Amino acid sequence: MNSQTGDGALPSIRDYYSATQLRSDRWSALREATEGLLRTGAESRQGKKLLKTAADLFDSLQPIEAYWAFPGGASFAHMRRLLENGNYEDLQTSVRRVSRALTSGAYRRRTIPLTSGEADNEDYEDEASLSPEARALGRPYFEVLIVDEVNEQQERFLRHSLQRMARPEDPFVYEAVVVPSLEDALIGILFNHNVQAVVVRPGLALKSDNDLPILNQYLKWVGDDEEVDSIQPYEYGPEACRLIAKIRPELDAYLITDRSAEDIAGLDLGRCRRVFYNQEDFLELHLNILRGVGRRYKTPFFTALKEYSKQPTGVFHAMPISRGKSISRSHWIQDMGAFYGPNIFLAETSATSGGLDSLLEPRGPIKEAQDMAARAFGSKHTYFATNGTSTCNKIVVQALVRPGDIVLVDRDCHKSHHYGMVLAGANVVYMDSYPLHQYSMYGAVPLSEIKHHLLKLRAEGKLDRVRMVLLTNCTFDGVVYNVQRVMEECLAIKKDLVFLWDEAWFAFARFEPTYRQRTAMSTANTLREKLKEPATAAAWEKQQAELDGASEEVWLTTRLVPPPDARVRAYATQSTHKTLTSLRQGSMIHVNDQDFKGEVEQAFHEAFMTHTSTSPNYQIIASLDVGRRQVELEGFEFVQRQVESAMAIRRAVSTHPLLEKYFKVLTVADLIPETYRATESKEYYNPKQGWTDKHTMWAEDEFVLDPTRITLAVGGTGWDGDTFKTKILMDKYGIQINKTSRNTVLFMTNIGTTRSSVAYLIEVLVEIANELDDLLDDASKMERRSFQNRVSALVEHVPPLPDFSCFHPAFRAEGNTPEGDIRTAYFLAYDEDNCDYLDLDDRLTERLEKGEELVSTSFIIPYPPGFPILVPGQVISPEILKFMRALDVSEIHGYRADLGLRVFTKEALDALVNKTSA
Ligand SMILES: Cc1ncc(COP(=O)(O)O)c(C=O)c1O
């Protein structure tokens, strides 16, 4: 976003999604205005205008700066005085230095002199230009938020008292910011991502005087006005600690109180790390603050590996690459050594002793690293995996599902689950996600569909065999479940159900409060607490009386309450490498299962052994450890920035007149039908109304859209999704994307996405649109018609997505429920004599339409959409065949165009049916 509009006016605050961007742009605008003032003086017409702009900018920055330690209240007031006194030269120097230091982050490394008398070598200001080694040598910087209503002098005293405690041997440096109230503390922790610790002092007030809407939006987390007003003054401190724990659980809170220890002992203080009774013990506070941050900074395995790599060792073991020996002595592979540098080889070893550990039986630094990850991600146990979530999924399924157990699975889940079902011998109920025919995509499985299957299984007396519900959250396209609601309502039907949430794409969600509430681990913790509350038991009893003898329809439409003795059993698998810092294949399994210890632990161990290599890659494990450190210290900042980048793309595409002609960013309403939205919000950004309040949507709707995943409809360009991805974005502009559908492409932002990469993407889209405009300008009538035909083929004639048909009776259990034994079908196909191949031609369509039952032997997975449209044992419906024939993708796994579709012979199926009935 430009810092100023063409006529010199500032963009309205309404245009900003985040206060962080607003702050950064306001400083750039102030810098431009003060530079202009220095050039023109204040007397000319232009000068007067600039003077007013600068004064306005100071006004708008004033309430914002109150939450940041740099440049700080005193320096800010000083700069303002320079403006009022007409000292434009000094003003321009100070503002330039502040603005540069904010952009480059230089204030984190050194004191920035703000007066022109003090020399400042600005060449050193650019953090990005420092070598990684130089950056690693510096001490990390953070800010401490002190909450206390004090006057200016007392504030100075507080800040200086802490500052005086700093010692050269301290591992970190920090600055303090003082805010007066509980509400300001919340704005502070949600706005200032530098804050790592909060010190709540007894003098804090309740309300904030700040009335800037872009900041006050953060107060939604506090509760409604009535709730806030009912908090008693003696509760302000403890309440602040509780709210900090709820909103940013990774932060350290310290409560300083003058109440008696006995009074405090019985209170819920969130995750408050220490209570201090002596307000003036600054050394103790300082040491605690450093220790608290140090706890998160610690990386047991990464550190152990670094230490190990420094030790001289003779290798009489496997791995000639260890310590680079096979490379340094080589005549032919020296370039590998040069490319990777020495450390990676020094850190390569197959040893599990000497300070290292074994992933298969961790007792040392890997165990410690996993325990720290459990803390960070809110689980009870966390396990690292070095071969991706594909493996994590198989481990969890094998650990929990016994042959014959019924598992409810979303059909468009990742293929690792389908293979997991084969391995475990599960009876699978495939659930359909709601389709988005227009975009050739699926949404997610509606709760009514899940409940419907559970109720049917209950009616058939099979509920005791139902073991697990398996769902993908969020989906590839960014559809996010209401995890709490799903778990509560399913537990109301079966109280010991296990949930496996595939969060391959959702590891980052833990570190932003809006997202966090829809993650498996956070929900499991919330539910554990909720089930203990007497109100839950009362609500359940009341509802049971109402539901006595009620029809399935009533159960379906009632918001079900779980019984108080329901068991919370949640597992989440996350590809850390997809959304956070980790080397490829670094994944984690998070466990929050009340019955894990007694029932599952041993089986989990066996399943882990089944799928884990005995030579797991240490670099991946170390990167998981470091990735955990990062999210505990700056996950919030990075996720916030990622959301901002994504919102910037959404806004830019929906407001650019040229882009609108050929592209559309799919909105919440495009991807989530109205029936699944309780709120009326249709999009994140609307040119007329500005930004939508994400908070309410995420609290209430059945499904919400992860804004960081941007689906762009490209049918209007006349190119299908795949061509647009490879021929245009990749080959022409070097932009990589992952998923496409027939007429869409998916842009995924991540925690590394920068404002300049966003700008580049928009630039490229504008260039593509310009070229299309030119092309159509010069096109003949016929060419234009051909373009229109291509567009309408892509936009209007999209083959409808087929639902799951059914398993053939040979693989289906007794009764009226749809579960199928996928494993028997899978292995039946190992014998070629049981299989036949059929061409996908009109004759096959005729055979199906005549009612012949043809059954797939294998998984058929077209890319896109990337999930099986047929699984072993599934009956091929005319709709599936039609969809396959209409698919114009080149990649269909499990299908050989030279042979045709592989199906079971009638004899094989009959033999199986006869065997089963005998
Ligand atoms: C939903 C889902 N689950 C699991 C996986 C597998 O993850 P990994 O690549 O870490 O093995 C993927 C991969 O794309 C996925 O999309």
PDB file of N, CA and C in Angstrom, residues 410-474:
ATOM      1  N   ASP A 410     -13.317 -38.756   5.949  1.00  0.00           N
ATOM      2  CA  ASP A 410     -13.739 -37.874   4.857  1.00  0.00           C
ATOM      3  C   ASP A 410     -13.074 -38.364   3.583  1.00  0.00           C
ATOM      4  N   ARG A 411     -13.890 -38.512   2.553  1.00  0.00           N
ATOM      5  CA  ARG A 411     -13.430 -39.227   1.374  1.00  0.00           C
ATOM      6  C   ARG A 411     -12.306 -38.499   0.658  1.00  0.00           C
ATOM      7  N   ASP A 412     -12.313 -37.185   0.715  1.00  0.00           N
ATOM      8  CA  ASP A 412     -11.262 -36.487  -0.005  1.00  0.00           C
ATOM      9  C   ASP A 412     -10.055 -36.207   0.889  1.00  0.00           C
ATOM     10  N   CYS A 413      -9.845 -37.074   1.871  1.00  0.00           N
ATOM     11  CA  CYS A 413      -8.663 -36.894   2.713  1.00  0.00           C
ATOM     12  C   CYS A 413      -7.412 -37.380   1.983  1.00  0.00           C
ATOM     13  N   HIS A 414      -6.278 -37.117   2.573  1.00  0.00           N
ATOM     14  CA  HIS A 414      -4.994 -37.481   1.949  1.00  0.00           C
ATOM     15  C   HIS A 414      -4.883 -38.992   1.791  1.00  0.00           C
ATOM     16  N   LYS A 415      -4.156 -39.413   0.755  1.00  0.00           N
ATOM     17  CA  LYS A 415      -4.141 -40.850   0.456  1.00  0.00           C
ATOM     18  C   LYS A 415      -3.518 -41.676   1.573  1.00  0.00           C
ATOM     19  N   SER A 416      -2.670 -41.074   2.396  1.00  0.00           N
ATOM     20  CA  SER A 416      -2.058 -41.846   3.486  1.00  0.00           C
ATOM     21  C   SER A 416      -3.130 -42.452   4.399  1.00  0.00           C
ATOM     22  N   HIS A 417      -4.261 -41.795   4.552  1.00  0.00           N
ATOM     23  CA  HIS A 417      -5.323 -42.341   5.402  1.00  0.00           C
ATOM     24  C   HIS A 417      -5.941 -43.580   4.758  1.00  0.00           C
ATOM     25  N   HIS A 418      -6.141 -43.508   3.458  1.00  0.00           N
ATOM     26  CA  HIS A 418      -6.754 -44.654   2.775  1.00  0.00           C
ATOM     27  C   HIS A 418      -5.836 -45.875   2.899  1.00  0.00           C
ATOM     28  N   TYR A 419      -4.531 -45.638   2.699  1.00  0.00           N
ATOM     29  CA  TYR A 419      -3.592 -46.752   2.851  1.00  0.00           C
ATOM     30  C   TYR A 419      -3.555 -47.206   4.307  1.00  0.00           C
ATOM     31  N   GLY A 420      -3.674 -46.263   5.225  1.00  0.00           N
ATOM     32  CA  GLY A 420      -3.720 -46.596   6.653  1.00  0.00           C
ATOM     33  C   GLY A 420      -4.894 -47.510   6.953  1.00  0.00           C
ATOM     34  N   MET A 421      -6.020 -47.259   6.314  1.00  0.00           N
ATOM     35  CA  MET A 421      -7.221 -48.084   6.533  1.00  0.00           C
ATOM     36  C   MET A 421      -6.987 -49.508   6.022  1.00  0.00           C
ATOM     37  N   VAL A 422      -6.288 -49.607   4.871  1.00  0.00           N
ATOM     38  CA  VAL A 422      -5.978 -50.930   4.328  1.00  0.00           C
ATOM     39  C   VAL A 422      -5.100 -51.683   5.327  1.00  0.00           C
ATOM     40  N   LEU A 423      -4.053 -51.010   5.808  1.00  0.00           N
ATOM     41  CA  LEU A 423      -3.108 -51.670   6.718  1.00  0.00           C
ATOM     42  C   LEU A 423      -3.791 -52.103   8.011  1.00  0.00           C
ATOM     43  N   ALA A 424      -4.671 -51.261   8.528  1.00  0.00           N
ATOM     44  CA  ALA A 424      -5.300 -51.559   9.813  1.00  0.00           C
ATOM     45  C   ALA A 424      -6.473 -52.539   9.671  1.00  0.00           C
ATOM     46  N   GLY A 425      -6.958 -52.727   8.447  1.00  0.00           N
ATOM     47  CA  GLY A 425      -8.114 -53.606   8.258  1.00  0.00           C
ATOM     48  C   GLY A 425      -9.400 -52.985   8.778  1.00  0.00           C
ATOM     49  N   ALA A 426      -9.500 -51.675   8.636  1.00  0.00           N
ATOM     50  CA  ALA A 426     -10.695 -50.979   9.130  1.00  0.00           C
ATOM     51  C   ALA A 426     -11.886 -51.219   8.209  1.00  0.00           C
ATOM     52  N   ASN A 427     -13.068 -51.088   8.778  1.00  0.00           N
ATOM     53  CA  ASN A 427     -14.279 -51.004   7.965  1.00  0.00           C
ATOM     54  C   ASN A 427     -14.561 -49.522   7.800  1.00  0.00           C
ATOM     55  N   VAL A 428     -14.502 -49.070   6.561  1.00  0.00           N
ATOM     56  CA  VAL A 428     -14.496 -47.630   6.341  1.00  0.00           C
ATOM     57  C   VAL A 428     -15.874 -47.123   5.921  1.00  0.00           C
ATOM     58  N   VAL A 429     -16.310 -46.068   6.594  1.00  0.00           N
ATOM     59  CA  VAL A 429     -17.485 -45.340   6.115  1.00  0.00           C
ATOM     60  C   VAL A 429     -16.952 -44.061   5.479  1.00  0.00           C
ATOM     61  N   TYR A 430     -17.100 -43.968   4.165  1.00  0.00           N
ATOM     62  CA  TYR A 430     -16.638 -42.747   3.509  1.00  0.00           C
ATOM     63  C   TYR A 430     -17.720 -41.686   3.570  1.00  0.00           C
ATOM     64  N   MET A 431     -17.326 -40.524   4.061  1.00  0.00           N
ATOM     65  CA  MET A 431     -18.301 -39.427   4.165  1.00  0.00           C
ATOM     66  C   MET A 431     -18.009 -38.418   3.066  1.00  0.00           C
ATOM     67  N   ASP A 432     -19.071 -37.862   2.503  1.00  0.00           N
ATOM     68  CA  ASP A 432     -18.889 -36.905   1.416  1.00  0.00           C
ATOM     69  C   ASP A 432     -18.773 -35.487   1.940  1.00  0.00           C
ATOM     70  N   SER A 433     -17.820 -34.786   1.388  1.00  0.00           N
ATOM     71  CA  SER A 433     -17.740 -33.347   1.667  1.00  0.00           C
ATOM     72  C   SER A 433     -18.756 -32.645   0.787  1.00  0.00           C
ATOM     73  N   TYR A 434     -19.132 -31.433   1.160  1.00  0.00           N
ATOM     74  CA  TYR A 434     -20.048 -30.724   0.257  1.00  0.00           C
ATOM     75  C   TYR A 434     -19.270 -30.330  -1.000  1.00  0.00           C
ATOM     76  N   PRO A 435     -19.903 -30.504  -2.166  1.00  0.00           N
ATOM     77  CA  PRO A 435     -19.164 -30.218  -3.399  1.00  0.00           C
ATOM     78  C   PRO A 435     -19.256 -28.746  -3.804  1.00  0.00           C
ATOM     79  N   LEU A 436     -18.240 -28.296  -4.497  1.00  0.00           N
ATOM     80  CA  LEU A 436     -18.277 -26.954  -5.108  1.00  0.00           C
ATOM     81  C   LEU A 436     -18.120 -27.189  -6.605  1.00  0.00           C
ATOM     82  N   HIS A 437     -19.210 -27.654  -7.210  1.00  0.00           N
ATOM     83  CA  HIS A 437     -19.147 -28.090  -8.616  1.00  0.00           C
ATOM     84  C   HIS A 437     -18.550 -27.032  -9.520  1.00  0.00           C
ATOM     85  N   GLN A 438     -18.936 -25.792  -9.259  1.00  0.00           N
ATOM     86  CA  GLN A 438     -18.538 -24.700 -10.138  1.00  0.00           C
ATOM     87  C   GLN A 438     -17.008 -24.567 -10.252  1.00  0.00           C
ATOM     88  N   TYR A 439     -16.323 -24.963  -9.171  1.00  0.00           N
ATOM     89  CA  TYR A 439     -14.863 -24.823  -9.174  1.00  0.00           C
ATOM     90  C   TYR A 439     -14.162 -26.175  -9.163  1.00  0.00           C
ATOM     91  N   SER A 440     -14.936 -27.242  -9.360  1.00  0.00           N
ATOM     92  CA  SER A 440     -14.373 -28.589  -9.361  1.00  0.00           C
ATOM     93  C   SER A 440     -13.597 -28.871  -8.084  1.00  0.00           C
ATOM     94  N   MET A 441     -14.184 -28.479  -6.973  1.00  0.00           N
ATOM     95  CA  MET A 441     -13.505 -28.666  -5.699  1.00  0.00           C
ATOM     96  C   MET A 441     -14.498 -29.182  -4.667  1.00  0.00           C
ATOM     97  N   TYR A 442     -13.947 -29.736  -3.582  1.00  0.00           N
ATOM     98  CA  TYR A 442     -14.793 -30.113  -2.453  1.00  0.00           C
ATOM     99  C   TYR A 442     -14.568 -29.143  -1.306  1.00  0.00           C
ATOM    100  N   GLY A 443     -15.590 -29.023  -0.449  1.00  0.00           N
ATOM    101  CA  GLY A 443     -15.436 -28.237   0.768  1.00  0.00           C
ATOM    102  C   GLY A 443     -14.982 -29.155   1.889  1.00  0.00           C
ATOM    103  N   ALA A 444     -15.844 -29.386   2.872  1.00  0.00           N
ATOM    104  CA  ALA A 444     -15.499 -30.278   3.976  1.00  0.00           C
ATOM    105  C   ALA A 444     -16.769 -31.041   4.351  1.00  0.00           C
ATOM    106  N   VAL A 445     -16.652 -31.991   5.299  1.00  0.00           N
ATOM    107  CA  VAL A 445     -17.808 -32.834   5.620  1.00  0.00           C
ATOM    108  C   VAL A 445     -18.729 -32.106   6.596  1.00  0.00           C
ATOM    109  N   PRO A 446     -19.988 -31.861   6.201  1.00  0.00           N
ATOM    110  CA  PRO A 446     -20.909 -31.182   7.120  1.00  0.00           C
ATOM    111  C   PRO A 446     -21.155 -32.034   8.367  1.00  0.00           C
ATOM    112  N   LEU A 447     -21.350 -31.360   9.469  1.00  0.00           N
ATOM    113  CA  LEU A 447     -21.592 -32.075  10.721  1.00  0.00           C
ATOM    114  C   LEU A 447     -22.824 -32.970  10.597  1.00  0.00           C
ATOM    115  N   SER A 448     -23.832 -32.510   9.841  1.00  0.00           N
ATOM    116  CA  SER A 448     -25.043 -33.324   9.704  1.00  0.00           C
ATOM    117  C   SER A 448     -24.727 -34.665   9.040  1.00  0.00           C
ATOM    118  N   GLU A 449     -23.768 -34.674   8.114  1.00  0.00           N
ATOM    119  CA  GLU A 449     -23.367 -35.922   7.441  1.00  0.00           C
ATOM    120  C   GLU A 449     -22.688 -36.863   8.453  1.00  0.00           C
ATOM    121  N   ILE A 450     -21.849 -36.296   9.302  1.00  0.00           N
ATOM    122  CA  ILE A 450     -21.145 -37.140  10.287  1.00  0.00           C
ATOM    123  C   ILE A 450     -22.174 -37.725  11.268  1.00  0.00           C
ATOM    124  N   LYS A 451     -23.059 -36.849  11.745  1.00  0.00           N
ATOM    125  CA  LYS A 451     -24.057 -37.303  12.714  1.00  0.00           C
ATOM    126  C   LYS A 451     -24.989 -38.356  12.096  1.00  0.00           C
ATOM    127  N   HIS A 452     -25.344 -38.097  10.843  1.00  0.00           N
ATOM    128  CA  HIS A 452     -26.243 -39.022  10.148  1.00  0.00           C
ATOM    129  C   HIS A 452     -25.642 -40.434  10.151  1.00  0.00           C
ATOM    130  N   HIS A 453     -24.344 -40.538   9.801  1.00  0.00           N
ATOM    131  CA  HIS A 453     -23.715 -41.863   9.777  1.00  0.00           C
ATOM    132  C   HIS A 453     -23.653 -42.471  11.168  1.00  0.00           C
ATOM    133  N   LEU A 454     -23.318 -41.652  12.159  1.00  0.00           N
ATOM    134  CA  LEU A 454     -23.227 -42.190  13.527  1.00  0.00           C
ATOM    135  C   LEU A 454     -24.595 -42.685  14.004  1.00  0.00           C
ATOM    136  N   LEU A 455     -25.627 -41.917  13.684  1.00  0.00           N
ATOM    137  CA  LEU A 455     -26.975 -42.296  14.140  1.00  0.00           C
ATOM    138  C   LEU A 455     -27.445 -43.575  13.445  1.00  0.00           C
ATOM    139  N   LYS A 456     -27.094 -43.692  12.162  1.00  0.00           N
ATOM    140  CA  LYS A 456     -27.449 -44.920  11.413  1.00  0.00           C
ATOM    141  C   LYS A 456     -26.738 -46.131  12.029  1.00  0.00           C
ATOM    142  N   LEU A 457     -25.463 -45.941  12.330  1.00  0.00           N
ATOM    143  CA  LEU A 457     -24.709 -47.045  12.923  1.00  0.00           C
ATOM    144  C   LEU A 457     -25.289 -47.400  14.297  1.00  0.00           C
ATOM    145  N   ARG A 458     -25.752 -46.390  15.002  1.00  0.00           N
ATOM    146  CA  ARG A 458     -26.369 -46.647  16.307  1.00  0.00           C
ATOM    147  C   ARG A 458     -27.657 -47.455  16.130  1.00  0.00           C
ATOM    148  N   ALA A 459     -28.447 -47.021  15.119  1.00  0.00           N
ATOM    149  CA  ALA A 459     -29.716 -47.702  14.884  1.00  0.00           C
ATOM    150  C   ALA A 459     -29.494 -49.167  14.503  1.00  0.00           C
ATOM    151  N   GLU A 460     -28.365 -49.443  13.857  1.00  0.00           N
ATOM    152  CA  GLU A 460     -28.069 -50.834  13.443  1.00  0.00           C
ATOM    153  C   GLU A 460     -27.364 -51.610  14.551  1.00  0.00           C
ATOM    154  N   GLY A 461     -27.171 -50.977  15.693  1.00  0.00           N
ATOM    155  CA  GLY A 461     -26.500 -51.662  16.814  1.00  0.00           C
ATOM    156  C   GLY A 461     -25.011 -51.835  16.613  1.00  0.00           C
ATOM    157  N   LYS A 462     -24.408 -50.938  15.806  1.00  0.00           N
ATOM    158  CA  LYS A 462     -22.978 -51.120  15.523  1.00  0.00           C
ATOM    159  C   LYS A 462     -22.091 -50.079  16.213  1.00  0.00           C
ATOM    160  N   LEU A 463     -22.707 -49.283  17.064  1.00  0.00           N
ATOM    161  CA  LEU A 463     -21.952 -48.158  17.621  1.00  0.00           C
ATOM    162  C   LEU A 463     -20.712 -48.619  18.400  1.00  0.00           C
ATOM    163  N   ASP A 464     -20.815 -49.795  19.022  1.00  0.00           N
ATOM    164  CA  ASP A 464     -19.660 -50.237  19.814  1.00  0.00           C
ATOM    165  C   ASP A 464     -18.439 -50.517  18.938  1.00  0.00           C
ATOM    166  N   ARG A 465     -18.666 -50.744  17.647  1.00  0.00           N
ATOM    167  CA  ARG A 465     -17.516 -50.990  16.754  1.00  0.00           C
ATOM    168  C   ARG A 465     -16.967 -49.706  16.150  1.00  0.00           C
ATOM    169  N   VAL A 466     -17.683 -48.608  16.330  1.00  0.00           N
ATOM    170  CA  VAL A 466     -17.205 -47.344  15.742  1.00  0.00           C
ATOM    171  C   VAL A 466     -16.068 -46.815  16.608  1.00  0.00           C
ATOM    172  N   ARG A 467     -14.922 -46.640  16.000  1.00  0.00           N
ATOM    173  CA  ARG A 467     -13.739 -46.296  16.778  1.00  0.00           C
ATOM    174  C   ARG A 467     -13.305 -44.845  16.583  1.00  0.00           C
ATOM    175  N   MET A 468     -13.374 -44.389  15.338  1.00  0.00           N
ATOM    176  CA  MET A 468     -12.692 -43.125  15.060  1.00  0.00           C
ATOM    177  C   MET A 468     -13.418 -42.295  14.014  1.00  0.00           C
ATOM    178  N   VAL A 469     -13.320 -40.975  14.184  1.00  0.00           N
ATOM    179  CA  VAL A 469     -13.734 -40.042  13.128  1.00  0.00           C
ATOM    180  C   VAL A 469     -12.467 -39.348  12.652  1.00  0.00           C
ATOM    181  N   LEU A 470     -12.278 -39.349  11.352  1.00  0.00           N
ATOM    182  CA  LEU A 470     -11.024 -38.833  10.798  1.00  0.00           C
ATOM    183  C   LEU A 470     -11.326 -37.695   9.814  1.00  0.00           C
ATOM    184  N   LEU A 471     -10.848 -36.520  10.112  1.00  0.00           N
ATOM    185  CA  LEU A 471     -11.158 -35.358   9.270  1.00  0.00           C
ATOM    186  C   LEU A 471      -9.905 -34.529   8.994  1.00  0.00           C
ATOM    187  N   THR A 472      -9.959 -33.784   7.908  1.00  0.00           N
ATOM    188  CA  THR A 472      -8.826 -32.960   7.505  1.00  0.00           C
ATOM    189  C   THR A 472      -9.104 -31.506   7.855  1.00  0.00           C
ATOM    190  N   ASN A 473      -8.293 -30.961   8.719  1.00  0.00           N
ATOM    191  CA  ASN A 473      -8.532 -29.591   9.176  1.00  0.00           C
ATOM    192  C   ASN A 473      -7.209 -28.830   9.232  1.00  0.00           C
ATOM    193  N   CYS A 474      -6.994 -27.775   8.429  1.00  0.00           N
ATOM    194  CA  CYS A 474      -7.942 -27.362   7.420  1.00  0.00           C
ATOM    195  C   CYS A 474      -7.727 -28.134   6.126  1.00  0.00           C
TER     196      CYS A 474
END
